[in-house]
Structures are given as C-alpha cells and as structure tokens.
XYZ file of C-alpha atoms in Angstrom:
678
model
C 85.830 154.357 231.832
C 83.125 154.219 229.222
C 83.642 150.757 229.606
C 84.919 150.130 232.812
C 80.923 151.381 233.852
C 79.321 149.052 230.603
C 81.043 146.070 232.602
C 79.501 147.008 235.984
C 76.545 147.721 234.571
C 76.279 143.912 232.989
C 77.647 142.309 235.649
C 75.144 144.384 237.807
C 72.753 143.226 235.634
C 73.644 139.428 235.533
C 73.906 138.863 239.723
C 71.182 140.208 239.733
C 69.957 137.375 238.066
C 71.196 134.981 239.968
C 70.003 136.632 242.751
C 65.903 135.995 240.775
C 66.559 132.381 240.363
C 68.714 131.340 243.656
C 65.572 132.991 245.381
C 62.845 131.586 243.027
C 64.551 128.003 244.131
C 64.743 129.421 247.322
C 60.845 130.076 247.396
C 59.471 127.030 245.505
C 60.978 124.720 246.919
C 59.616 126.551 250.628
C 55.890 126.151 249.132
C 56.215 122.588 248.609
C 53.925 120.204 251.045
C 56.281 118.200 253.710
C 56.593 114.615 252.060
C 58.142 112.457 250.238
C 57.412 111.720 246.962
C 56.321 107.980 245.808
C 58.563 106.544 243.442
C 55.932 105.109 241.573
C 53.493 106.554 239.885
C 49.914 103.734 238.959
C 46.930 104.587 238.129
C 43.019 102.931 238.648
C 42.147 100.699 235.670
C 46.027 101.036 233.964
C 48.343 98.120 233.928
C 51.116 97.996 236.445
C 53.564 99.169 234.285
C 56.917 97.546 236.755
C 58.304 94.683 238.484
C 56.110 93.184 240.774
C 56.147 94.153 243.775
C 56.527 93.167 247.116
C 55.628 95.469 250.744
C 58.926 97.104 251.212
C 57.669 97.420 254.903
C 55.233 96.739 257.234
C 52.241 98.952 256.694
C 48.166 99.395 257.236
C 45.977 99.029 254.260
C 43.309 102.227 255.079
C 39.925 102.623 254.695
C 38.768 105.124 251.800
C 36.707 108.178 252.941
C 33.488 106.868 251.913
C 34.099 103.740 253.693
C 35.206 105.999 256.972
C 31.612 108.209 255.469
C 29.619 105.164 255.295
C 30.338 103.742 258.716
C 29.621 107.167 260.663
C 26.468 107.111 259.133
C 25.463 103.345 259.286
C 26.667 104.198 263.207
C 24.656 108.181 263.384
C 21.269 106.205 261.793
C 21.070 102.931 264.331
C 22.392 104.878 267.730
C 20.610 103.279 270.743
C 19.014 106.300 271.928
C 18.263 107.115 276.037
C 16.618 108.126 278.319
C 16.233 108.859 282.198
C 13.654 107.401 284.181
C 12.170 109.804 287.362
C 10.907 107.590 290.075
C 9.616 111.052 292.351
C 7.076 110.969 289.272
C 4.893 108.331 290.687
C 5.525 108.768 294.692
C 4.146 112.233 293.070
C 1.117 110.440 291.456
C -0.080 108.544 294.089
C -0.078 111.311 297.006
C -2.159 112.801 294.253
C -4.793 110.276 293.861
C -4.591 109.956 297.768
C -5.376 114.078 298.133
C -8.603 113.553 295.562
C -9.961 110.351 296.510
C -9.688 112.217 300.574
C -11.582 115.306 299.335
C -14.577 113.126 297.710
C -14.935 110.453 300.311
C -15.638 113.170 302.424
C -18.550 114.864 301.354
C -19.796 111.557 299.987
C -21.601 108.414 302.112
C -19.384 105.874 300.677
C -18.442 103.154 304.119
C -14.593 103.355 305.057
C -14.400 99.715 303.459
C -15.526 101.068 299.791
C -13.190 104.319 299.912
C -10.390 101.933 301.227
C -11.141 99.268 298.331
C -11.157 102.323 295.841
C -7.991 103.296 297.109
C -6.023 100.247 296.634
C -7.318 99.866 293.141
C -6.163 103.014 292.588
C -2.474 102.392 293.649
C -2.566 99.621 292.056
C -3.563 101.074 288.427
C -0.476 102.695 289.208
C 2.123 100.876 290.567
C 0.907 99.441 286.537
C 1.169 102.039 284.169
C 4.761 102.989 286.064
C 6.283 99.044 285.873
C 8.147 100.397 282.702
C 7.699 104.240 283.105
C 5.093 106.433 280.516
C 7.724 107.966 278.268
C 7.185 111.355 277.353
C 7.085 111.597 273.642
C 7.023 108.278 271.866
C 10.573 107.056 270.926
C 10.972 107.018 267.170
C 13.458 103.645 267.652
C 13.790 100.305 268.473
C 17.237 100.466 270.580
C 16.451 101.921 274.437
C 18.141 102.003 276.982
C 16.457 103.351 279.988
C 18.498 104.681 282.652
C 17.026 103.454 286.262
C 18.438 103.445 289.252
C 22.147 104.364 287.466
C 21.184 101.176 285.801
C 20.614 101.405 281.932
C 18.859 98.894 280.688
C 17.391 97.697 277.461
C 13.410 97.822 276.369
C 12.090 96.392 273.295
C 10.022 97.702 271.114
C 7.026 96.827 272.797
C 7.581 97.347 276.264
C 7.244 101.107 276.506
C 3.869 103.137 276.587
C 3.249 107.522 276.202
C 0.687 109.071 278.452
C -2.039 108.777 275.564
C -1.796 104.914 275.807
C -1.464 104.954 279.909
C -4.899 107.091 280.418
C -6.501 104.319 277.963
C -4.163 101.031 279.563
C -6.253 103.058 283.407
C -9.582 102.765 280.468
C -9.472 99.271 279.856
C -8.436 98.408 283.629
C -11.160 99.062 285.240
C -13.765 98.312 282.886
C -12.734 95.045 283.879
C -13.436 96.221 287.154
C -16.601 96.420 289.705
C -15.993 99.183 292.058
C -18.112 101.988 293.161
C -16.955 105.235 292.277
C -15.225 103.801 288.514
C -16.467 106.955 286.465
C -14.734 109.178 290.155
C -11.445 107.185 290.624
C -10.708 107.203 286.853
C -10.677 111.219 286.473
C -8.434 111.219 289.500
C -6.108 108.695 287.850
C -6.314 110.269 284.464
C -5.505 114.002 287.098
C -2.162 111.924 288.583
C -0.988 110.098 285.612
C 2.587 112.035 284.179
C 4.799 110.986 281.987
C 8.350 110.377 283.666
C 10.710 109.072 281.801
C 12.278 111.452 279.262
C 14.870 111.717 276.101
C 18.400 112.174 277.116
C 19.802 114.193 274.362
C 22.932 115.097 275.953
C 23.463 111.166 276.802
C 22.910 109.924 274.023
C 25.284 112.161 271.632
C 27.945 111.207 274.252
C 27.230 107.377 273.307
C 27.599 107.586 269.979
C 30.447 110.076 269.759
C 32.279 107.396 271.655
C 30.683 105.047 269.453
C 32.054 107.283 266.383
C 35.660 107.563 267.998
C 36.340 103.859 267.475
C 35.959 103.708 263.878
C 38.603 102.188 262.672
C 40.745 104.704 259.728
C 42.258 100.757 258.502
C 41.328 97.606 257.711
C 43.772 94.976 258.002
C 47.764 94.539 257.641
C 50.091 94.186 255.255
C 53.508 92.425 256.303
C 56.676 93.694 254.854
C 57.808 91.171 252.071
C 53.734 90.707 251.348
C 53.191 90.146 247.071
C 51.023 92.662 246.763
C 50.797 92.861 242.524
C 52.325 91.682 239.381
C 54.062 93.510 236.169
C 50.894 94.245 233.698
C 48.193 93.563 235.956
C 45.375 96.081 235.855
C 45.471 98.022 239.062
C 41.362 97.232 240.519
C 39.805 98.553 243.232
C 40.946 96.522 246.127
C 44.942 96.396 244.513
C 44.348 100.844 244.123
C 43.412 101.112 248.076
C 46.175 98.714 248.831
C 48.662 100.552 246.672
C 47.258 104.576 248.642
C 47.932 103.041 251.577
C 51.904 102.149 251.470
C 51.743 106.013 248.842
C 50.779 107.462 252.141
C 52.615 104.614 254.261
C 56.541 105.104 252.600
C 55.797 108.796 251.776
C 55.324 110.110 255.578
C 58.347 107.557 256.466
C 60.199 108.902 254.199
C 60.130 112.624 255.409
C 61.042 111.417 258.698
C 64.812 111.427 259.735
C 67.948 112.746 257.532
C 65.649 111.627 254.492
C 64.234 114.829 255.112
C 67.546 116.712 253.514
C 67.768 114.591 250.726
C 64.691 115.228 249.870
C 64.679 118.932 249.955
C 67.905 118.326 247.743
C 65.729 116.405 244.629
C 63.418 119.008 245.298
C 65.458 121.448 245.064
C 67.662 120.149 241.491
C 64.934 119.703 240.202
C 63.661 122.710 240.189
C 66.708 124.493 238.983
C 66.961 122.096 235.961
C 62.962 124.048 235.192
C 63.855 127.454 235.931
C 67.793 127.064 233.869
C 65.742 125.815 231.379
C 63.818 128.962 231.146
C 66.828 131.541 231.605
C 68.246 129.334 228.667
C 65.209 129.313 226.388
C 65.314 133.876 227.714
C 69.051 134.196 226.599
C 68.705 132.313 223.193
C 64.838 133.235 222.036
C 64.105 136.658 223.506
C 67.864 138.125 224.077
C 65.756 141.838 224.705
C 63.673 140.026 227.169
C 66.842 137.984 228.987
C 67.909 142.094 229.262
C 65.832 143.643 230.430
C 65.822 142.851 234.454
C 62.135 144.083 235.136
C 60.542 142.230 233.036
C 62.137 138.862 233.855
C 61.197 139.221 237.565
C 58.128 139.842 235.949
C 58.039 136.450 235.157
C 59.678 135.215 238.024
C 56.560 136.650 239.904
C 54.565 135.108 237.942
C 55.754 131.805 238.299
C 55.525 132.028 241.692
C 51.949 133.367 242.868
C 50.786 130.259 240.706
C 53.217 127.903 242.589
C 52.084 129.853 245.672
C 48.661 129.326 244.578
C 48.762 125.899 244.241
C 50.776 124.062 247.131
C 48.739 126.495 248.929
C 45.255 124.569 248.130
C 47.448 120.925 248.235
C 48.066 121.575 251.351
C 44.788 122.738 253.037
C 42.264 120.559 250.218
C 43.883 119.263 247.612
C 39.883 117.936 246.324
C 40.076 121.507 244.411
C 43.415 121.767 242.686
C 41.718 122.921 240.043
C 40.314 125.910 241.309
C 43.428 127.512 241.202
C 43.319 130.203 237.884
C 46.429 128.466 236.153
C 45.589 129.670 233.103
C 46.272 133.723 233.809
C 49.731 132.916 233.479
C 49.650 132.326 229.889
C 46.811 135.097 229.387
C 48.788 137.512 230.758
C 52.227 136.698 229.616
C 51.111 136.801 225.571
C 49.011 140.067 226.225
C 52.690 141.347 227.119
C 55.333 139.265 225.497
C 54.178 137.100 223.265
C 52.489 133.040 222.235
C 55.445 131.024 222.048
C 56.994 132.590 225.748
C 53.824 132.394 227.040
C 53.061 128.578 226.314
C 56.507 128.302 227.321
C 56.772 129.583 230.834
C 52.798 127.801 231.334
C 54.362 124.185 230.522
C 57.334 125.130 232.847
C 55.232 125.711 235.674
C 52.777 123.113 235.295
C 55.628 121.087 235.814
C 57.161 122.012 238.474
C 53.732 121.863 240.567
C 53.261 117.983 239.088
C 56.116 117.384 241.866
C 53.323 118.507 244.148
C 48.985 117.764 243.164
C 47.905 114.569 243.310
C 47.274 112.988 240.708
C 50.242 114.356 238.436
C 50.499 112.700 235.114
C 46.114 113.800 234.984
C 47.128 116.937 235.953
C 49.718 118.030 233.804
C 47.821 116.695 230.996
C 44.877 118.592 231.431
C 47.140 122.050 232.778
C 48.599 121.578 229.719
C 46.195 121.226 227.136
C 44.329 124.005 228.986
C 46.950 126.524 228.153
C 47.224 125.432 224.530
C 43.573 125.818 223.447
C 44.241 129.901 226.020
C 47.102 131.207 223.519
C 45.210 129.632 220.240
C 42.300 130.982 221.276
C 42.723 134.415 223.020
C 43.880 137.709 220.847
C 42.678 141.193 221.388
C 41.865 141.128 224.756
C 41.358 145.015 224.688
C 37.570 143.017 223.047
C 35.943 141.781 226.460
C 34.174 139.391 224.423
C 37.391 137.303 223.120
C 37.881 137.315 226.718
C 34.675 135.388 227.827
C 34.553 133.528 225.285
C 38.442 132.539 225.561
C 37.671 131.613 229.242
C 34.402 129.244 228.036
C 36.264 127.418 225.833
C 38.779 126.624 228.845
C 35.968 125.597 231.691
C 34.729 123.196 228.275
C 38.581 121.905 227.829
C 38.210 121.091 231.691
C 35.346 119.510 231.809
C 35.831 117.093 228.759
C 39.012 116.475 229.842
C 37.327 115.271 233.856
C 34.807 112.726 231.971
C 37.670 111.233 229.821
C 39.326 110.621 232.682
C 36.720 109.401 235.104
C 35.952 107.138 231.977
C 39.145 105.437 232.258
C 39.567 105.040 235.497
C 35.864 103.841 236.712
C 34.365 102.314 233.241
C 30.989 104.230 234.068
C 29.247 107.328 234.949
C 27.384 106.812 238.040
C 30.311 108.049 241.115
C 30.399 111.305 238.980
C 32.035 113.417 241.362
C 29.227 116.718 239.868
C 31.369 119.438 242.369
C 33.874 119.133 240.250
C 31.833 121.094 237.221
C 31.294 123.413 239.692
C 35.546 123.573 240.717
C 36.020 124.351 236.937
C 33.280 126.689 236.575
C 35.178 128.578 239.253
C 38.463 128.486 237.825
C 36.953 130.088 234.805
C 35.774 132.805 236.562
C 38.979 133.648 238.922
C 40.262 133.622 235.097
C 38.436 136.537 234.442
C 40.159 137.972 236.580
C 43.897 138.680 233.614
C 41.528 141.448 233.300
C 42.650 144.046 236.172
C 45.326 141.471 237.026
C 47.248 143.098 233.174
C 46.204 146.864 234.307
C 48.061 145.416 237.910
C 51.212 144.825 236.493
C 51.243 147.079 233.802
C 51.030 150.027 237.828
C 53.793 148.531 238.914
C 56.440 146.990 236.277
C 56.110 149.969 234.227
C 54.935 146.989 230.358
C 52.197 147.448 228.237
C 49.609 145.433 227.107
C 46.807 146.017 224.274
C 43.771 147.207 226.113
C 46.839 150.384 227.000
C 47.942 151.129 223.835
C 44.052 151.195 222.426
C 43.358 153.330 224.880
C 46.587 156.028 223.447
C 45.300 155.327 219.841
C 42.355 157.049 220.352
C 43.152 160.540 218.591
C 40.305 162.168 221.583
C 43.378 161.731 223.784
C 44.440 165.064 225.509
C 48.040 164.889 224.000
C 46.645 163.894 220.584
C 44.069 167.086 220.628
C 46.678 168.862 221.780
C 49.230 168.215 218.592
C 46.399 168.643 216.368
C 45.905 171.603 217.715
C 49.252 173.453 217.478
C 50.450 171.537 214.906
C 47.704 170.170 212.545
C 50.125 169.338 209.475
C 52.530 167.229 212.066
C 49.161 165.692 213.523
C 48.230 164.928 209.249
C 51.955 163.700 208.641
C 51.317 161.274 212.116
C 48.017 159.760 210.584
C 49.819 158.762 207.248
C 52.884 157.279 209.234
C 50.398 155.755 211.565
C 48.961 153.734 208.635
C 51.513 153.240 206.753
C 53.084 151.596 209.429
C 50.372 149.547 210.837
C 49.419 148.196 206.909
C 53.397 147.411 207.613
C 54.152 145.614 210.343
C 50.982 143.705 209.689
C 52.670 141.901 207.049
C 55.815 141.103 208.170
C 53.901 139.626 211.739
C 54.912 142.750 213.731
C 52.567 144.520 216.737
C 50.609 146.487 214.498
C 48.763 148.231 218.004
C 52.323 149.263 219.707
C 53.621 150.855 215.726
C 50.155 152.200 214.964
C 50.126 154.051 218.310
C 54.366 154.772 218.121
C 53.873 156.443 214.843
C 50.917 158.401 216.137
C 52.694 160.008 219.225
C 56.506 160.105 217.881
C 56.493 163.855 216.368
C 54.854 165.373 219.823
C 58.227 167.287 219.870
C 56.963 169.512 216.913
C 54.433 171.953 219.085
C 57.315 172.924 221.121
C 58.640 174.999 217.753
C 55.616 174.463 214.410
C 55.938 177.286 212.476
C 59.347 175.537 212.225
C 57.934 172.425 210.229
C 56.691 172.662 206.558
C 54.271 170.318 207.134
C 52.819 173.372 209.542
C 54.182 176.085 207.114
C 50.603 177.162 205.606
C 52.371 180.970 204.080
C 55.267 181.494 202.453
C 57.312 182.513 204.898
C 60.237 179.933 205.957
C 61.311 180.874 209.867
C 64.925 179.029 208.550
C 65.045 181.088 206.073
C 66.580 183.594 208.370
C 68.461 181.403 209.897
C 72.089 181.071 210.038
C 72.055 176.162 208.182
C 73.281 174.525 211.927
C 70.345 176.805 214.336
C 67.794 175.125 212.009
C 69.432 172.077 212.400
C 69.653 172.054 215.372
C 65.501 173.006 215.954
C 65.211 170.512 213.852
C 67.092 167.560 216.010
C 65.631 169.075 219.096
C 62.357 168.157 218.514
C 63.328 164.690 219.172
C 64.227 166.422 222.834
C 61.005 167.533 223.198
C 59.145 164.720 222.300
C 60.756 162.662 225.145
C 60.384 165.549 227.878
C 56.621 166.042 226.577
C 55.758 162.229 226.670
C 57.503 162.212 230.313
C 55.039 164.454 231.476
C 52.396 162.945 230.585
C 53.684 159.810 231.255
C 53.364 157.840 228.181
C 54.917 153.846 228.359
C 58.244 153.509 227.978
C 57.837 151.016 224.942
C 56.249 154.087 223.133
C 58.736 156.667 223.928
C 61.415 154.643 222.492
C 59.657 155.069 219.245
C 60.074 158.749 219.463
C 64.487 158.031 220.666
C 64.462 155.883 217.358
C 62.701 157.049 214.979
C 65.490 159.150 213.187
C 67.921 156.695 214.381
C 71.868 159.004 214.228
C 70.329 160.161 210.269
C 71.865 163.760 208.825
C 68.625 166.180 208.615
C 70.722 166.581 205.260
C 69.155 169.098 203.256
C 70.563 171.641 205.709
C 74.350 169.728 206.357
C 74.223 170.477 202.632
C 73.352 173.968 202.863
C 76.061 174.724 205.965
C 78.860 172.755 203.554
C 77.609 176.000 200.378
C 79.062 177.824 203.492
C 82.370 176.866 204.874
C 83.696 173.754 203.701
C 84.716 171.291 206.923
C 81.450 171.022 208.275
C 81.623 168.777 211.001
C 78.459 166.197 210.480
C 77.941 164.900 213.951
C 76.733 168.613 214.760
C 73.444 168.350 211.965
C 73.334 164.318 213.357
C 69.982 162.996 215.344
C 71.842 161.871 218.672
C 69.873 158.454 217.991
C 70.165 155.627 219.312
C 68.703 152.987 216.369
C 66.193 151.674 215.929
C 66.413 148.321 217.428
C 62.436 146.431 217.058
C 60.995 145.346 213.879
C 58.438 147.967 215.700
C 60.633 150.884 215.424
C 62.249 150.290 212.665
C 58.742 150.278 210.395
C 58.205 153.538 212.397
C 61.367 154.950 210.623
C 61.197 153.705 207.157
C 57.084 154.525 206.855
C 58.395 158.395 208.330
C 61.285 159.093 206.494
C 59.028 157.942 202.668
C 55.523 159.481 203.799
C 57.920 162.570 204.823
C 59.451 163.130 201.981
C 56.879 162.198 199.716
C 55.155 165.937 199.920
C 58.177 166.616 197.989
C 56.901 164.155 194.628
C 55.545 166.238 191.239
C 54.034 164.555 189.058
C 54.030 161.252 190.380
C 53.528 157.962 188.546
C 54.338 154.324 189.825
C 58.479 154.009 188.516
C 58.805 156.669 190.613
C 57.054 155.913 193.943
C 58.800 152.747 192.748
C 62.721 154.276 193.066
C 61.724 156.494 195.334
C 60.833 154.103 197.832
C 63.919 151.907 197.009
C 66.108 155.199 197.318
C 64.544 155.975 200.857
C 65.062 152.572 202.010
C 68.526 151.885 200.770
C 70.065 155.393 201.837
C 69.227 154.286 205.679
C 70.619 150.901 205.186
C 73.623 152.165 203.944
C 73.345 154.929 206.587
C 73.496 151.025 208.869
C 70.386 152.391 210.483
C 68.824 147.946 210.837
C 72.024 147.294 212.406
C 70.319 146.269 215.847
C 66.255 145.876 214.928
C 66.420 142.273 214.647
C 64.396 142.089 211.061
C 65.638 139.996 208.056
C 66.586 141.738 204.459
C 63.309 139.873 203.582
C 61.261 141.491 205.483
C 62.432 145.104 204.166
C 61.418 144.432 200.999
C 58.076 143.072 202.309
C 57.888 146.243 203.651
C 58.270 148.084 200.794
C 56.041 146.644 198.907
C 53.333 147.885 201.025
C 54.846 151.327 201.383
C 54.685 151.362 198.244
C 50.837 150.117 196.971
C 50.037 152.559 199.841
C 51.684 155.581 198.564
C 50.132 154.753 194.893
C 46.452 154.408 197.271
C 47.329 157.766 198.635
C 47.798 160.175 195.461
C 45.434 157.471 193.481
C 46.970 156.868 190.308
C 45.721 154.989 187.614
C 46.499 152.634 184.478
C 47.282 155.206 181.618
C 44.586 153.719 178.897
C 45.845 154.515 175.330
C 44.561 157.222 173.547
C-alpha cells in the first residue's frame, strides 16, 4: 500500500510538472507580439554576412521617424496664415464719418461746396485705406492668404497695413491736401477707422492639418528582383533604411494567411526547447529543487513575469524595453537558491526574449553581461548598502554597453539618445524593488531568504527569549552548536546563516520538560532516576516532535523545521538503551530510536555532527589535543556507520574538513595550551 501511494505521489508530481511546462510554453507564445521574424540579422556599420540580397517582394522604402518629424516641423514652420475680411467695417466707417461731419458742419459757417469737398476727401481716404484691409495684428509671416468674397488670395509682405500704420497713412494723405477743416477731418477719420482683417486660427490649423495628412511615409519603391546589397558590403545609412523597410514588409506579409499557424508552431518549438533545458538542468544538477513543485513553480512564475513585462513593453513602445528590470530575476533566484541557477535561468529568459525584442544581439549581449555582474556583485542582500552598490554597477554596465554599441553603429557621439540614460537609471531604481518582492515571495511560496534568516537569528526574538528563560542550559548549548556549525559551513561553502538559525532553534522542544535534560539540571537531583529507561527515552525522543509543534505554532519556516526533524536522524538514545539491556535481554532497539528522517542536505548534516560533538564534549575531563581528536573522530564515525549521511549531498572530503573545524573549535573552547618542558 505504501509503495502504491508513493507511486501515485510521484506520478502526480510529474503530471504537475508537465502541466506547468505546457501552460508556460502556451503563455509565453501568447505573450509574444503577433509578427513574423525576418530571417536575416543585420546592424548598421557591420558587413552583410549573407549572400547577395535581391528584393523577394515589391515594397516601399519607409521614411525614418526623424525624417517624418522633420517634414512635419518644416510644414509647421512654413504654414500659411489665413485672414478673413469684414466688408461691413468699411461701410460702418463711412457712416461714422458722415455722421460726425454733419454734426460738425451744422454748427459751423462752411459752405455747402466746402462741406461736400471735406466729406468726399474723407470717403476717398477710407476707400484707399481699406483697399487691402486694415489688419488687427501685424502678420508675423510672409505667407498670408486673405479670404475676401469667399475667395482666398495671397498677399505679399508689403501689401498690408495695421491700425497704427493706417492712421499714419491718413495723416500723410491729409498733409498733402489743402482742404478746409483738415484737423477736424483727421480726428474724425482716426475715430472712424477700425481693423477689418482678422487672423482666423481655425482655418489656419485646419489647412495645416490637411497638409500634414498629405505627408508620405515612404520615399520610393523597390520592385521584386532588384539588387539590394552584396555579401561583405558594409550596411550603411541608405542600405540600412532599405533593409529595415524590407524587414517590416516581410514580417507583416509573413504573419498573414496560413503562415500564422506555422509561425506559432515555430515559436512554440523554440520556447519549448528552452524550457526543456531548464527542466534538464534542474533534474541533473538541482534534484532537490526539481522534486519540490513549489520551488519549480516559483522559478516558472518569475520567468513568466519577466517575459510578460518585456513583451508588453515591446508592444507599446520598444524604445523603452530596457526599463524592464530583468536583473531582478538573477537577484531573487540567487537569494533563494544559488548563483549558478540564477544565472542559468536569467540566460534562458534572455534567449526567449531575443525572439521579440528589436536589435536582439545588442539586447541579449547587454542583458547577459548585466546578469553576470548581478551574480558577481550581489551578496548578503540583507545589508541594504550591498543592494544599492550592486544596482549602481548594473546601471553602469548598461550605460557603458550602450556607449559601445552606439560608437560601433554611428562612429561618433553626436546622435546619442540621452533619454536612454534616464531609461537605464529607471531600470536601476526598479531593480531596487527586489527587496520587497523577496518578502512577497516568502509569504506566497513559503521560501526563506537571508533577510528572514537574519531576523530569526536575533536572540532577542520571542521564541529564543522563551527558550533562554525556560531552558537556559539548552539555550547556551544551542549558541555553542550554532557557532560550531556556522564555522564548519563556512569552510565547506554551505549556507552558514541557514545552519546557524537551524542550530539556534533545533532544541526548542526541550522547553516543555527542561529538567529532564542534563544541561538544565542545576541540582544533583535527576528526574530520570525515578523513571524506567523506556519512559526516559520517550521523553528525550519526544523533544523532536514537540519542537516541531512549537515551531509550527510560532510559524517558523519549513527549512528551519527541517533541522528540528533531522538533527538526531534515526540514531539511538544509547544511554537508556544500554540501561534497558541491563534490565532485560531482548530489547527492541526501535523503541529507543529517534523517528528521523536522516539529514538530507549539507546544512542538516553539519548540524547533526556539531550537535552531537558539542553535547558529548561536556563529558570530557581534562581534555587534551589527542583526547579531542579521538573524541570527534569517534562521534562522527559512529554517525557514518549508522548511515546517517546517506541522503545528504556531502562528500567524505567535506566531512573531514568539518571534523578539522570541530576539533579546532573545541580546542579553543577548552583553552588548551602547549605543554612547556620543565
């Protein structure tokens, strides 16, 4: 029955991985922009590496965005201003003159002929002034169209007057005549004259929009079969524009019709291959992660998030594709797992994105270099300064890489897009979001980061304070074991902080019955003296189970609980086992064994060795170098003979290094000195 359940679980786990794999492939292909891929890769300033290229289809040469922007700016700068003419203003001015002069002449002694002469001169001046119109505001351009009688006609730069110029013209005309009441007529004309030509913004803007709509986005056509570029020829400005136009036209045609399904199939195969590589890597080199569906899901979720963010940016504005903080991926994976896995997943993700981003070679190169820098520089992220320093170096790599590629493509510094520096800085700022993201992932996936381990290692935490109060001897023992285990882990390259935290909490189960453990007994009274060996052994063994219950109640991470479960493995409570043998002959050894499991990692194996050595060292009397050496060898040899390290990925060489560290530390603890001759 047990084997059947194991097989069901194994198949269930494998089925979930298949499901995760196919869903991930489907989602990534779905995220991809809907377009084919041009079969040639080319860069400005680099030789054409393929055979002579002839146009495979008819296509138009597209103008660049800069060329279109320059044309629009030129039209805006040279736009024609439209002005409207109001004929009623002239008639209104004449009526005003007649009214004003009539009122004046009614109180004067001028004859009828003189009055008519003054009036006629005034009307003639008005007709002369309004011949072309009086402008409300002096035009600022020479391109002017005057709309008069529903007809627009151009005016030269000197063919218009504004109100001040009109009054000046009136004074000049009157100064050359000898009519009576000249000053009265001038005052009347100044009062009557008004602007009758007005700038029409609505018509002007509408005309400009019409001109802008006529701008062509292409400049010439290339017919099928025309020679484009020869093998080895350098891709220069003109050829670069033609090749880009062919690429856009080719990809748009490729995506249409039945080709759609073939392109989907091609993308699916390539993405599937990449993700197969990830599974193979995990299965061969990270088997403990491969077996854990939670961790596999975590890795795939991160890949999908990066692919989704990048493809979304490509669809909206591919100029800002570097805003996506792709280096968060190796940062997070290194924090939870290891550097090699973080870099491997980062490279695979970049390869996937290389299918859809513009300038794929440049993108892949920069992102892989930035990922390597991330792996090499990001360490001890629980120290805030380290994250800022690492992000600064990543940003610098992006900027330097952009400079290098720009020089290669353009051969100068003149057309540098300074806005990209802001993009790289924004990328760095978003990379800092790795810290809160780590916290979120811990809560969602139940993982443990160095930041959490640092918090758990605080001896002022609630649980450790309780252990210190209830079982001070056990607390002191845990501190000693933590120091030994941490030193050993550092020597063999294991996770020293994880080992230390595991050591601090590994005996919390002793809080329930502290006096039954010798390190907490402050008198000569031993409660085990009044108990049978089996019951005493059960109390000792139960501290593992009770410790797990306390840990779960206090929400300790599973990785820490693993240390509680494995720190005694399946060893025997030897003292009480021998004591029971003195009472009866046939003793069931299983009743005196810890439930296990045995250690299944370097870190849990280190804790088992350190715990056993530190606990047993209390029995040493007058220790010497030789005694300590034999003592450590005996303890660890016994654990190896009991097959306690079969499931731990630890080598004999590493065990020898650990023994050496433990001997050295015990020598320091007991303050051994060299014996000088008398």
